[in-house]
Amino acid sequence: MPAAGRPIWRGVAPALVAWILVLLPATSSPVGAHPLGNFTVNRYSRVELGSDGIRIRYVLDLAEIPSVQETRIADLNHDGVVSAAEWDAYKVRRVEEIRTNLDLAIDGTRLELHTDEASLSTPVGQANIPLIPIEAWFRAPTVWLSAPHSATFQDRNDPARLGWREIVVHANPGVSLTQSTAPPMDTTDELRTYPERFLQDPLDARQATWTFTAAAGSASSAATARPGVSGGRPVDPFTSLVTAADLNVGVVLVALVAAATLGGIHAASPGHGKTVMAAYIVGTRGTFVHAVVLGLSVTVSHTFGVLVLGVITLLASNLILPEQLYPWLTLVAAVIILVFGAVLLIGAVRGLGRPPPAHHHAHDHHHPHTHGAADDHVYEAQRSLPITWKNLFVLGLAGGIVPSASALVVLLSALALGRLGFGLLLILAFGLGMAIVLTATGVLLVYASRFVARYFPDDAQSPLQRVFSRAVPVASAGIMLLIGAIATLQALGQFGILPI
């Protein structure tokens, strides 16, 4: 019971603190929306229409993780170093693969493409991982008649890989272009600068159709290749830590502190199950130990996922593409939260119909009265959500099951640089920073929940206090159910099942 004469409004502030902490992270995905930019295989095609034929400018831009995979493929003798001859052989093989998977048809007739020129470079990406951009020109020489022609172009390369896919159809002087489904100008400057929405909503153009008319005898202008592909990605401060030039004790300590700080910032960003964690701790009136265990379980599952994904990237990418796991992991985490919230909500609603134990009743017998404490214990379980170690583990798994792409890049770079131990230390420090922030969030919620319980006890006389106290578990379970439902719909949208 609150102290006599203490106004109820003094308990509103801590109550608002608890619920604001619960609701604020709900503005984004509860299971963590990790950008997949490091996984992308990006493609750009520009169809140049001229009076003497068609030329196709093609750019393939591999991000860090597929570049690591392709470098291993290019290393034919498996000595850990890709020689110039091995790069040349790889380029010829990849360009031929690209050419055979490009379909260009005029008036229903498929044209054979010929390779004019091709180049491969290895600019440095995040964590000093060499990227692999390939640029090529293909042509289909032909003589046009003045009558209008219909054309189709399709890029069938790597249909399962995640990434930006852009098709541009451009008419040179002497050619009139109409009814084109592709724009005449690009948006990425040949994959040099990606729009901000790239990581969340990449362009996915795989086919284009158009009609055109060519004037006989007109000269076409040939575009020239420009160097500098892959310059438009943002710099990740975490991945840059593994490339420190001199690994003396001071540099290592500073890097570990920086990694822990970045891990804390990462955990403080929307996602990682903080909303569900907050709702559960408030609804169960959990303890300090529960908050610590829940924060650590999120971190452990998150870090373990990085290590598992690293093994898949290096050893099993021919069986399963690493980026294909992300939608499935997101769906699994969302379904866990959905089912968890539904079960808890059903139990909380049933608990509303159970009256509190009577504490003030007459006794005709004279033996000691001891069953009141047991009544309190039973009612404690009725008016709050059940808290078990199994539930904490399941929520931790759901909150951290989607690993960090940046941490995976650090692991792969450390392997390439011969700094596996240092890379693992950075990943562990990153996880420690996550654990500190998540645990601190949980502990803050524990004490905020205690303030709420202090001002709104279960045996309160005020109707407002009783309603609020009994509504907390129902509201908490309802929030978990709602978050799980939204996350499940979003996850299904990644598979094209729902238009989200």
Short mmCIF file of C-alpha atoms in Angstrom, two decimals:
data_model
loop_
_atom_site.label_atom_id
_atom_site.label_comp_id
_atom_site.label_asym_id
_atom_site.label_seq_id
_atom_site.Cartn_x
_atom_site.Cartn_y
_atom_site.Cartn_z
CA MET A 1 0.00 0.00 0.00
CA PRO A 2 1.25 3.51 -0.72
CA ALA A 3 1.71 5.80 2.23
CA ALA A 4 -1.40 7.43 3.56
CA GLY A 5 -2.29 10.64 1.84
CA ARG A 6 0.16 10.07 -0.99
CA PRO A 7 -1.55 11.20 -4.18
CA ILE A 8 -1.88 8.67 -7.00
CA TRP A 9 -0.49 11.10 -9.58
CA ARG A 10 2.97 10.74 -8.02
CA GLY A 11 3.01 7.19 -9.33
CA VAL A 12 2.20 8.25 -12.89
CA ALA A 13 5.76 9.32 -13.72
CA PRO A 14 7.43 5.94 -13.10
CA ALA A 15 4.55 4.21 -14.85
CA LEU A 16 5.03 6.37 -17.93
CA VAL A 17 8.78 5.67 -17.88
CA ALA A 18 8.14 1.93 -17.99
CA TRP A 19 5.63 2.05 -20.81
CA ILE A 20 7.57 4.57 -22.90
CA LEU A 21 10.55 2.22 -22.74
CA VAL A 22 8.26 -0.56 -23.91
CA LEU A 23 6.65 1.31 -26.77
CA LEU A 24 9.47 3.41 -28.24
CA PRO A 25 11.42 0.58 -29.91
CA ALA A 26 8.22 -0.72 -31.47
CA THR A 27 8.59 1.72 -34.33
CA SER A 28 10.79 -0.76 -36.17
CA SER A 29 11.22 -4.47 -36.56
CA PRO A 30 11.46 -6.14 -33.15
CA VAL A 31 13.89 -8.80 -34.29
CA GLY A 32 16.51 -6.51 -35.75
CA ALA A 33 16.70 -5.16 -39.30
CA HIS A 34 20.26 -5.77 -40.32
CA PRO A 35 21.35 -4.17 -43.60
CA LEU A 36 22.44 -6.68 -46.22
CA GLY A 37 24.69 -4.35 -48.20
CA ASN A 38 27.75 -6.51 -47.48
CA PHE A 39 26.00 -9.50 -49.07
CA THR A 40 24.88 -7.90 -52.31
CA VAL A 41 25.65 -8.87 -55.89
CA ASN A 42 24.70 -5.76 -57.88
CA ARG A 43 24.11 -5.57 -61.62
CA TYR A 44 23.74 -2.73 -64.07
CA SER A 45 22.80 -2.99 -67.76
CA ARG A 46 22.60 -0.10 -70.21
CA VAL A 47 21.28 -0.87 -73.68
CA GLU A 48 22.65 1.59 -76.26
CA LEU A 49 20.51 1.76 -79.42
CA GLY A 50 22.36 2.89 -82.53
CA SER A 51 21.67 2.81 -86.24
CA ASP A 52 24.44 0.24 -86.74
CA GLY A 53 23.39 -2.10 -83.94
CA ILE A 54 23.02 -2.41 -80.20
CA ARG A 55 25.70 -2.24 -77.55
CA ILE A 56 25.19 -3.27 -73.94
CA ARG A 57 27.18 -1.81 -71.11
CA TYR A 58 27.26 -4.28 -68.22
CA VAL A 59 28.62 -3.76 -64.71
CA LEU A 60 28.82 -6.44 -62.02
CA ASP A 61 29.61 -5.10 -58.54
CA LEU A 62 30.23 -7.65 -55.78
CA ALA A 63 30.09 -6.54 -52.15
CA GLU A 64 32.46 -7.80 -49.44
CA ILE A 65 31.01 -11.21 -48.60
CA PRO A 66 30.40 -12.46 -52.17
CA SER A 67 33.82 -11.05 -53.09
CA VAL A 68 35.40 -13.29 -50.44
CA GLN A 69 33.54 -16.25 -51.89
CA GLU A 70 34.49 -15.44 -55.49
CA THR A 71 38.14 -14.86 -54.53
CA ARG A 72 38.26 -18.40 -53.20
CA ILE A 73 36.82 -19.62 -56.50
CA ALA A 74 39.37 -17.61 -58.51
CA ASP A 75 42.23 -19.12 -56.51
CA LEU A 76 42.51 -22.24 -58.67
CA ASN A 77 45.58 -23.71 -56.97
CA HIS A 78 44.22 -22.91 -53.47
CA ASP A 79 47.45 -21.32 -52.28
CA GLY A 80 45.65 -18.34 -50.71
CA VAL A 81 46.90 -15.89 -53.37
CA VAL A 82 45.12 -15.10 -56.65
CA SER A 83 47.72 -14.50 -59.35
CA ALA A 84 47.24 -12.24 -62.38
CA ALA A 85 46.78 -15.32 -64.58
CA GLU A 86 44.12 -16.67 -62.22
CA TRP A 87 42.30 -13.33 -62.24
CA ASP A 88 42.37 -13.28 -66.05
CA ALA A 89 40.98 -16.80 -66.23
CA TYR A 90 38.29 -15.89 -63.71
CA LYS A 91 37.36 -12.75 -65.67
CA VAL A 92 37.01 -14.64 -68.95
CA ARG A 93 34.87 -17.28 -67.29
CA ARG A 94 32.60 -14.78 -65.52
CA VAL A 95 32.16 -12.52 -68.56
CA GLU A 96 31.20 -15.51 -70.70
CA GLU A 97 28.72 -16.57 -68.03
CA ILE A 98 27.24 -13.07 -68.03
CA ARG A 99 26.98 -13.00 -71.82
CA THR A 100 25.17 -16.32 -72.11
CA ASN A 101 22.60 -15.21 -69.53
CA LEU A 102 21.66 -11.99 -71.32
CA ASP A 103 18.69 -12.29 -73.68
CA LEU A 104 18.18 -9.62 -76.34
CA ALA A 105 15.42 -10.10 -78.91
CA ILE A 106 14.27 -7.83 -81.74
CA ASP A 107 10.84 -8.50 -83.22
CA GLY A 108 10.83 -11.89 -81.51
CA THR A 109 14.23 -12.98 -82.84
CA ARG A 110 16.99 -13.58 -80.30
CA LEU A 111 20.24 -11.83 -81.20
CA GLU A 112 23.65 -13.28 -80.46
CA LEU A 113 25.78 -11.03 -78.32
CA HIS A 114 29.55 -10.70 -78.80
CA THR A 115 32.01 -9.50 -76.17
CA ASP A 116 33.83 -6.34 -77.23
CA GLU A 117 35.90 -5.67 -74.11
CA ALA A 118 35.97 -6.50 -70.42
CA SER A 119 37.90 -5.44 -67.34
CA LEU A 120 38.22 -6.61 -63.75
CA SER A 121 39.60 -4.67 -60.79
CA THR A 122 39.96 -5.30 -57.07
CA PRO A 123 39.35 -2.06 -55.16
CA VAL A 124 39.47 -2.25 -51.38
CA GLY A 125 36.14 -2.40 -49.56
CA GLN A 126 35.25 -2.46 -45.88
CA ALA A 127 37.79 -4.11 -43.56
CA ASN A 128 40.29 -4.05 -46.45
CA ILE A 129 38.44 -6.85 -48.23
CA PRO A 130 39.16 -6.67 -52.01
CA LEU A 131 35.96 -6.18 -53.98
CA ILE A 132 35.43 -7.61 -57.47
CA PRO A 133 33.76 -5.26 -59.95
CA ILE A 134 33.62 -6.43 -63.57
CA GLU A 135 32.83 -4.12 -66.48
CA ALA A 136 32.09 -5.30 -70.01
CA TRP A 137 30.73 -4.22 -73.37
CA PHE A 138 28.61 -6.54 -75.50
CA ARG A 139 27.30 -5.83 -78.99
CA ALA A 140 24.74 -7.18 -81.43
CA PRO A 141 25.54 -5.77 -84.91
CA THR A 142 22.64 -5.58 -87.32
CA VAL A 143 21.13 -3.36 -90.01
CA TRP A 144 17.85 -1.71 -89.17
CA LEU A 145 14.97 -0.99 -91.49
CA SER A 146 13.07 2.23 -91.02
CA ALA A 147 9.95 0.41 -89.77
CA PRO A 148 9.31 0.39 -85.99
CA HIS A 149 10.77 -2.55 -84.10
CA SER A 150 9.86 -4.10 -80.77
CA ALA A 151 12.60 -5.28 -78.44
CA THR A 152 13.01 -7.14 -75.16
CA PHE A 153 16.02 -7.50 -72.89
CA GLN A 154 16.37 -9.82 -69.91
CA ASP A 155 19.16 -10.37 -67.41
CA ARG A 156 19.01 -13.96 -66.09
CA ASN A 157 22.28 -13.84 -64.15
CA ASP A 158 22.21 -15.06 -60.54
CA PRO A 159 18.43 -14.76 -60.06
CA ALA A 160 18.66 -15.85 -56.40
CA ARG A 161 21.31 -13.35 -55.28
CA LEU A 162 20.31 -10.28 -53.34
CA GLY A 163 21.30 -6.91 -54.77
CA TRP A 164 20.57 -3.87 -56.87
CA ARG A 165 19.49 -4.63 -60.45
CA GLU A 166 19.19 -1.75 -62.84
CA ILE A 167 18.38 -1.65 -66.57
CA VAL A 168 18.65 1.49 -68.69
CA VAL A 169 17.64 1.82 -72.36
CA HIS A 170 19.24 4.76 -74.15
CA ALA A 171 18.77 5.86 -77.77
CA ASN A 172 21.73 7.41 -79.56
CA PRO A 173 21.27 10.04 -82.29
CA GLY A 174 19.41 8.64 -85.26
CA VAL A 175 17.21 6.32 -83.22
CA SER A 176 13.72 7.14 -81.93
CA LEU A 177 12.78 5.31 -78.72
CA THR A 178 9.16 4.86 -77.58
CA GLN A 179 7.14 2.80 -75.10
CA SER A 180 10.15 1.81 -73.04
CA THR A 181 9.63 0.17 -69.64
CA ALA A 182 13.19 1.15 -68.65
CA PRO A 183 14.38 4.70 -67.94
CA PRO A 184 16.81 6.41 -70.36
CA MET A 185 19.14 7.51 -67.53
CA ASP A 186 20.51 5.58 -64.56
CA THR A 187 20.22 6.39 -60.86
CA THR A 188 23.51 4.92 -59.61
CA ASP A 189 26.06 6.25 -62.14
CA GLU A 190 26.90 2.67 -63.11
CA LEU A 191 26.75 1.41 -59.51
CA ARG A 192 29.08 4.10 -58.18
CA THR A 193 26.57 5.82 -55.92
CA TYR A 194 23.64 3.94 -54.45
CA PRO A 195 20.50 5.75 -53.29
CA GLU A 196 19.82 5.82 -49.56
CA ARG A 197 16.94 3.39 -49.97
CA PHE A 198 19.28 0.79 -51.47
CA LEU A 199 19.61 -1.37 -48.34
CA GLN A 200 15.91 -1.28 -47.51
CA ASP A 201 14.36 -1.38 -50.98
CA PRO A 202 16.85 -2.24 -53.75
CA LEU A 203 15.83 -1.76 -57.36
CA ASP A 204 15.11 -5.12 -58.96
CA ALA A 205 14.79 -4.59 -62.72
CA ARG A 206 15.41 -7.83 -64.60
CA GLN A 207 13.60 -7.22 -67.89
CA ALA A 208 12.77 -4.32 -70.18
CA THR A 209 10.72 -3.88 -73.34
CA TRP A 210 10.57 -1.01 -75.82
CA THR A 211 9.89 -0.02 -79.42
CA PHE A 212 12.23 2.01 -81.60
CA THR A 213 12.79 3.29 -85.12
CA ALA A 214 16.24 3.79 -86.64
CA ALA A 215 17.02 6.25 -89.43
CA ALA A 216 19.21 4.64 -92.07
CA GLY A 217 22.75 5.96 -92.37
CA SER A 218 22.84 7.73 -89.01
CA ALA A 219 25.97 7.42 -86.92
CA SER A 220 25.76 6.08 -83.42
CA SER A 221 27.76 7.38 -80.52
CA ALA A 222 29.64 4.83 -78.44
CA ALA A 223 29.90 5.43 -74.74
CA THR A 224 33.19 4.74 -73.07
CA ALA A 225 33.89 2.89 -69.85
CA ARG A 226 34.68 4.92 -66.79
CA PRO A 227 36.79 3.64 -63.90
CA GLY A 228 35.93 3.73 -60.25
CA VAL A 229 33.12 1.27 -59.64
CA SER A 230 32.15 0.52 -56.04
CA GLY A 231 32.82 3.93 -54.57
CA GLY A 232 29.34 4.59 -53.21
CA ARG A 233 29.14 2.42 -50.11
CA PRO A 234 29.20 3.97 -46.63
CA VAL A 235 32.18 3.28 -44.36
CA ASP A 236 31.48 0.99 -41.40
CA PRO A 237 33.58 2.04 -38.36
CA PHE A 238 33.37 -1.44 -36.83
CA THR A 239 34.80 -3.23 -39.85
CA SER A 240 37.66 -0.74 -40.06
CA LEU A 241 38.95 -1.76 -36.60
CA VAL A 242 40.32 -5.10 -37.80
CA THR A 243 42.65 -3.39 -40.32
CA ALA A 244 44.75 -1.46 -37.80
CA ALA A 245 48.34 -1.36 -39.07
CA ASP A 246 50.20 -1.97 -35.80
CA LEU A 247 48.63 -4.36 -33.31
CA ASN A 248 50.50 -3.31 -30.18
CA VAL A 249 48.85 -3.55 -26.77
CA GLY A 250 47.61 0.04 -26.82
CA VAL A 251 46.04 -0.27 -30.28
CA VAL A 252 44.35 -3.55 -29.35
CA LEU A 253 42.88 -2.10 -26.15
CA VAL A 254 41.59 0.99 -27.94
CA ALA A 255 40.09 -1.18 -30.68
CA LEU A 256 38.35 -3.40 -28.14
CA VAL A 257 36.90 -0.40 -26.30
CA ALA A 258 35.74 1.03 -29.63
CA ALA A 259 34.18 -2.32 -30.61
CA ALA A 260 32.32 -2.50 -27.29
CA THR A 261 31.09 1.08 -27.76
CA LEU A 262 29.89 0.34 -31.28
CA GLY A 263 28.19 -2.82 -30.00
CA GLY A 264 26.35 -0.75 -27.43
CA ILE A 265 25.28 1.75 -30.08
CA HIS A 266 24.17 -1.16 -32.27
CA ALA A 267 22.08 -2.59 -29.42
CA ALA A 268 20.57 0.81 -28.66
CA SER A 269 19.29 1.11 -32.24
CA PRO A 270 15.78 -0.17 -33.03
CA GLY A 271 15.46 -3.93 -33.09
CA HIS A 272 17.13 -6.80 -31.21
CA GLY A 273 13.92 -7.66 -29.39
CA LYS A 274 14.17 -4.74 -26.96
CA THR A 275 10.46 -4.07 -27.27
CA VAL A 276 9.55 -7.66 -26.50
CA MET A 277 12.15 -7.82 -23.74
CA ALA A 278 10.71 -4.66 -22.16
CA ALA A 279 7.13 -5.89 -22.40
CA TYR A 280 8.04 -9.22 -20.83
CA ILE A 281 10.00 -7.75 -17.93
CA VAL A 282 7.24 -5.25 -17.13
CA GLY A 283 4.52 -7.88 -17.46
CA THR A 284 6.33 -10.41 -15.26
CA ARG A 285 7.71 -7.87 -12.80
CA GLY A 286 11.05 -9.57 -13.36
CA THR A 287 14.13 -9.22 -11.20
CA PHE A 288 17.62 -7.94 -11.79
CA VAL A 289 18.83 -11.49 -12.50
CA HIS A 290 16.11 -12.02 -15.10
CA ALA A 291 17.10 -8.80 -16.89
CA VAL A 292 20.76 -9.84 -16.96
CA VAL A 293 19.99 -13.33 -18.26
CA LEU A 294 17.68 -11.98 -20.96
CA GLY A 295 20.23 -9.40 -22.14
CA LEU A 296 23.03 -11.95 -22.20
CA SER A 297 20.93 -14.53 -24.05
CA VAL A 298 20.22 -12.02 -26.84
CA THR A 299 23.93 -11.28 -27.12
CA VAL A 300 25.05 -14.93 -27.06
CA SER A 301 22.60 -15.95 -29.79
CA HIS A 302 23.60 -12.91 -31.85
CA THR A 303 27.35 -13.66 -31.58
CA PHE A 304 26.92 -17.38 -32.16
CA GLY A 305 24.94 -16.60 -35.30
CA VAL A 306 27.88 -14.61 -36.68
CA LEU A 307 30.24 -17.56 -36.21
CA VAL A 308 27.83 -20.02 -37.81
CA LEU A 309 27.21 -17.73 -40.78
CA GLY A 310 30.96 -17.31 -41.21
CA VAL A 311 31.40 -21.07 -41.48
CA ILE A 312 28.58 -21.26 -44.04
CA THR A 313 30.09 -18.42 -46.06
CA LEU A 314 33.49 -20.08 -46.29
CA LEU A 315 32.59 -23.76 -46.46
CA ALA A 316 29.01 -24.21 -47.61
CA SER A 317 28.15 -21.26 -49.86
CA ASN A 318 27.81 -23.66 -52.80
CA LEU A 319 24.94 -25.34 -50.94
CA ILE A 320 23.19 -22.31 -49.48
CA LEU A 321 23.68 -18.59 -50.03
CA PRO A 322 24.30 -16.79 -46.71
CA GLU A 323 21.96 -13.91 -47.53
CA GLN A 324 19.14 -16.38 -48.15
CA LEU A 325 19.25 -17.30 -44.47
CA TYR A 326 18.31 -13.80 -43.30
CA PRO A 327 14.64 -13.90 -44.39
CA TRP A 328 14.23 -17.34 -42.80
CA LEU A 329 15.89 -16.27 -39.56
CA THR A 330 13.69 -13.17 -39.48
CA LEU A 331 10.60 -15.30 -40.01
CA VAL A 332 11.60 -17.78 -37.28
CA ALA A 333 12.18 -14.96 -34.78
CA ALA A 334 8.86 -13.32 -35.68
CA VAL A 335 6.89 -16.56 -35.32
CA ILE A 336 8.51 -17.24 -31.93
CA ILE A 337 7.35 -13.84 -30.68
CA LEU A 338 3.89 -14.28 -32.22
CA VAL A 339 3.29 -17.67 -30.56
CA PHE A 340 4.87 -16.52 -27.30
CA GLY A 341 2.66 -13.43 -27.15
CA ALA A 342 -0.49 -15.42 -28.00
CA VAL A 343 0.12 -17.98 -25.25
CA LEU A 344 0.86 -15.32 -22.65
CA LEU A 345 -2.15 -13.22 -23.66
CA ILE A 346 -4.51 -16.18 -23.26
CA GLY A 347 -3.10 -16.85 -19.79
CA ALA A 348 -3.28 -13.18 -18.80
CA VAL A 349 -6.90 -12.84 -19.90
CA ARG A 350 -7.84 -15.96 -17.95
CA GLY A 351 -6.12 -14.49 -14.91
CA LEU A 352 -8.44 -11.48 -14.98
CA GLY A 353 -11.34 -13.68 -13.90
CA ARG A 354 -9.57 -14.88 -10.74
CA PRO A 355 -10.42 -12.75 -7.70
CA PRO A 356 -7.63 -11.68 -5.35
CA PRO A 357 -7.34 -13.54 -2.04
CA ALA A 358 -9.22 -12.13 0.93
CA HIS A 359 -6.75 -10.78 3.44
CA HIS A 360 -9.20 -9.52 6.02
CA HIS A 361 -11.53 -12.23 7.26
CA ALA A 362 -12.66 -13.46 10.68
CA HIS A 363 -11.35 -16.68 12.27
CA ASP A 364 -13.17 -18.71 14.93
CA HIS A 365 -10.18 -20.98 15.52
CA HIS A 366 -7.18 -20.07 17.65
CA HIS A 367 -4.29 -21.77 15.86
CA PRO A 368 -1.63 -19.62 14.15
CA HIS A 369 -2.69 -18.15 10.79
CA THR A 370 -0.05 -18.94 8.13
CA HIS A 371 -1.83 -19.52 4.83
CA GLY A 372 -2.00 -15.84 3.85
CA ALA A 373 1.54 -15.88 2.50
CA ALA A 374 0.68 -18.85 0.31
CA ASP A 375 -2.39 -17.02 -0.96
CA ASP A 376 -0.21 -14.03 -1.81
CA HIS A 377 2.21 -16.27 -3.71
CA VAL A 378 -0.58 -17.86 -5.74
CA TYR A 379 -2.09 -14.52 -6.57
CA GLU A 380 1.34 -13.15 -7.48
CA ALA A 381 1.49 -15.80 -10.23
CA GLN A 382 -2.05 -14.97 -11.32
CA ARG A 383 -1.70 -11.23 -11.72
CA SER A 384 1.63 -11.29 -13.63
CA LEU A 385 2.93 -13.20 -16.62
CA PRO A 386 4.87 -16.41 -15.89
CA ILE A 387 8.64 -15.94 -15.89
CA THR A 388 10.81 -19.02 -16.43
CA TRP A 389 14.36 -19.64 -17.60
CA LYS A 390 12.94 -21.36 -20.68
CA ASN A 391 10.93 -18.26 -21.59
CA LEU A 392 13.99 -16.07 -21.11
CA PHE A 393 16.05 -18.31 -23.39
CA VAL A 394 13.37 -18.34 -26.09
CA LEU A 395 13.02 -14.55 -26.05
CA GLY A 396 16.80 -14.17 -26.13
CA LEU A 397 16.98 -16.45 -29.15
CA ALA A 398 14.27 -14.47 -30.95
CA GLY A 399 15.98 -11.17 -30.17
CA GLY A 400 19.47 -12.16 -31.35
CA ILE A 401 18.94 -14.85 -33.96
CA VAL A 402 19.61 -12.47 -36.89
CA PRO A 403 23.41 -11.92 -36.91
CA SER A 404 25.22 -8.70 -37.75
CA ALA A 405 26.57 -8.45 -41.29
CA SER A 406 29.31 -6.07 -40.08
CA ALA A 407 30.53 -8.62 -37.54
CA LEU A 408 30.65 -11.24 -40.29
CA VAL A 409 32.79 -8.91 -42.44
CA VAL A 410 35.17 -8.46 -39.49
CA LEU A 411 35.45 -12.25 -39.12
CA LEU A 412 36.16 -12.81 -42.84
CA SER A 413 38.66 -9.96 -42.97
CA ALA A 414 40.46 -11.29 -39.89
CA LEU A 415 40.80 -14.68 -41.58
CA ALA A 416 42.21 -13.09 -44.74
CA LEU A 417 44.67 -10.94 -42.76
CA GLY A 418 45.81 -13.79 -40.52
CA ARG A 419 44.29 -12.06 -37.48
CA LEU A 420 41.63 -14.57 -36.49
CA GLY A 421 42.29 -14.15 -32.76
CA PHE A 422 42.06 -10.37 -32.97
CA GLY A 423 38.90 -10.61 -35.07
CA LEU A 424 37.25 -12.92 -32.54
CA LEU A 425 38.19 -10.53 -29.73
CA LEU A 426 36.57 -7.66 -31.62
CA ILE A 427 33.41 -9.68 -32.16
CA LEU A 428 33.31 -10.64 -28.47
CA ALA A 429 33.87 -7.00 -27.44
CA PHE A 430 31.10 -5.96 -29.81
CA GLY A 431 28.83 -8.53 -28.14
CA LEU A 432 29.88 -7.32 -24.68
CA GLY A 433 28.81 -3.79 -25.59
CA MET A 434 25.48 -5.16 -26.75
CA ALA A 435 25.06 -7.10 -23.52
CA ILE A 436 25.77 -4.05 -21.36
CA VAL A 437 23.19 -1.89 -23.14
CA LEU A 438 20.53 -4.60 -23.30
CA THR A 439 21.06 -5.56 -19.67
CA ALA A 440 20.98 -1.91 -18.57
CA THR A 441 17.70 -1.49 -20.46
CA GLY A 442 16.28 -4.53 -18.71
CA VAL A 443 17.44 -3.42 -15.26
CA LEU A 444 15.97 0.04 -15.79
CA LEU A 445 12.68 -1.59 -16.70
CA VAL A 446 12.83 -3.80 -13.61
CA TYR A 447 13.09 -0.78 -11.32
CA ALA A 448 10.51 1.16 -13.31
CA SER A 449 8.16 -1.80 -12.97
CA ARG A 450 8.78 -1.86 -9.20
CA PHE A 451 7.82 1.80 -8.98
CA VAL A 452 4.63 0.97 -10.84
CA ALA A 453 3.88 -1.91 -8.47
CA ARG A 454 4.56 0.34 -5.47
CA TYR A 455 2.01 2.94 -6.50
CA PHE A 456 -0.47 0.48 -7.98
CA PRO A 457 -0.50 -2.55 -5.62
CA ASP A 458 -2.87 -5.46 -6.17
CA ASP A 459 -4.75 -4.94 -2.89
CA ALA A 460 -5.22 -1.21 -3.47
CA GLN A 461 -8.55 0.29 -2.53
CA SER A 462 -8.70 2.72 -5.46
CA PRO A 463 -10.53 1.29 -8.50
CA LEU A 464 -8.01 3.01 -10.81
CA GLN A 465 -5.10 1.36 -9.03
CA ARG A 466 -6.71 -2.08 -9.18
CA VAL A 467 -7.56 -1.75 -12.89
CA PHE A 468 -4.07 -0.58 -13.77
CA SER A 469 -2.36 -3.33 -11.78
CA ARG A 470 -4.45 -6.10 -13.33
CA ALA A 471 -4.15 -4.65 -16.85
CA VAL A 472 -0.33 -4.68 -16.92
CA PRO A 473 0.08 -8.40 -17.80
CA VAL A 474 -2.66 -8.26 -20.42
CA ALA A 475 -1.19 -5.14 -22.03
CA SER A 476 2.33 -6.61 -22.00
CA ALA A 477 1.23 -9.86 -23.62
CA GLY A 478 -0.87 -7.91 -26.12
CA ILE A 479 2.14 -5.82 -27.12
CA MET A 480 4.19 -8.98 -27.70
CA LEU A 481 1.41 -10.50 -29.79
CA LEU A 482 1.03 -7.33 -31.88
CA ILE A 483 4.77 -7.05 -32.48
CA GLY A 484 4.95 -10.72 -33.43
CA ALA A 485 2.08 -10.35 -35.89
CA ILE A 486 3.60 -7.28 -37.56
CA ALA A 487 7.05 -8.90 -37.75
CA THR A 488 5.57 -12.09 -39.21
CA LEU A 489 3.77 -10.14 -41.93
CA GLN A 490 6.97 -8.25 -42.73
CA ALA A 491 8.96 -11.50 -42.87
CA LEU A 492 6.43 -13.12 -45.19
CA GLY A 493 6.66 -10.04 -47.39
CA GLN A 494 10.38 -10.79 -47.95
CA PHE A 495 9.34 -14.06 -49.63
CA GLY A 496 6.83 -12.31 -51.87
CA ILE A 497 3.94 -14.04 -50.08
CA LEU A 498 2.45 -10.76 -48.92
CA PRO A 499 2.78 -7.37 -50.68
CA ILE A 500 4.65 -5.65 -47.82
#
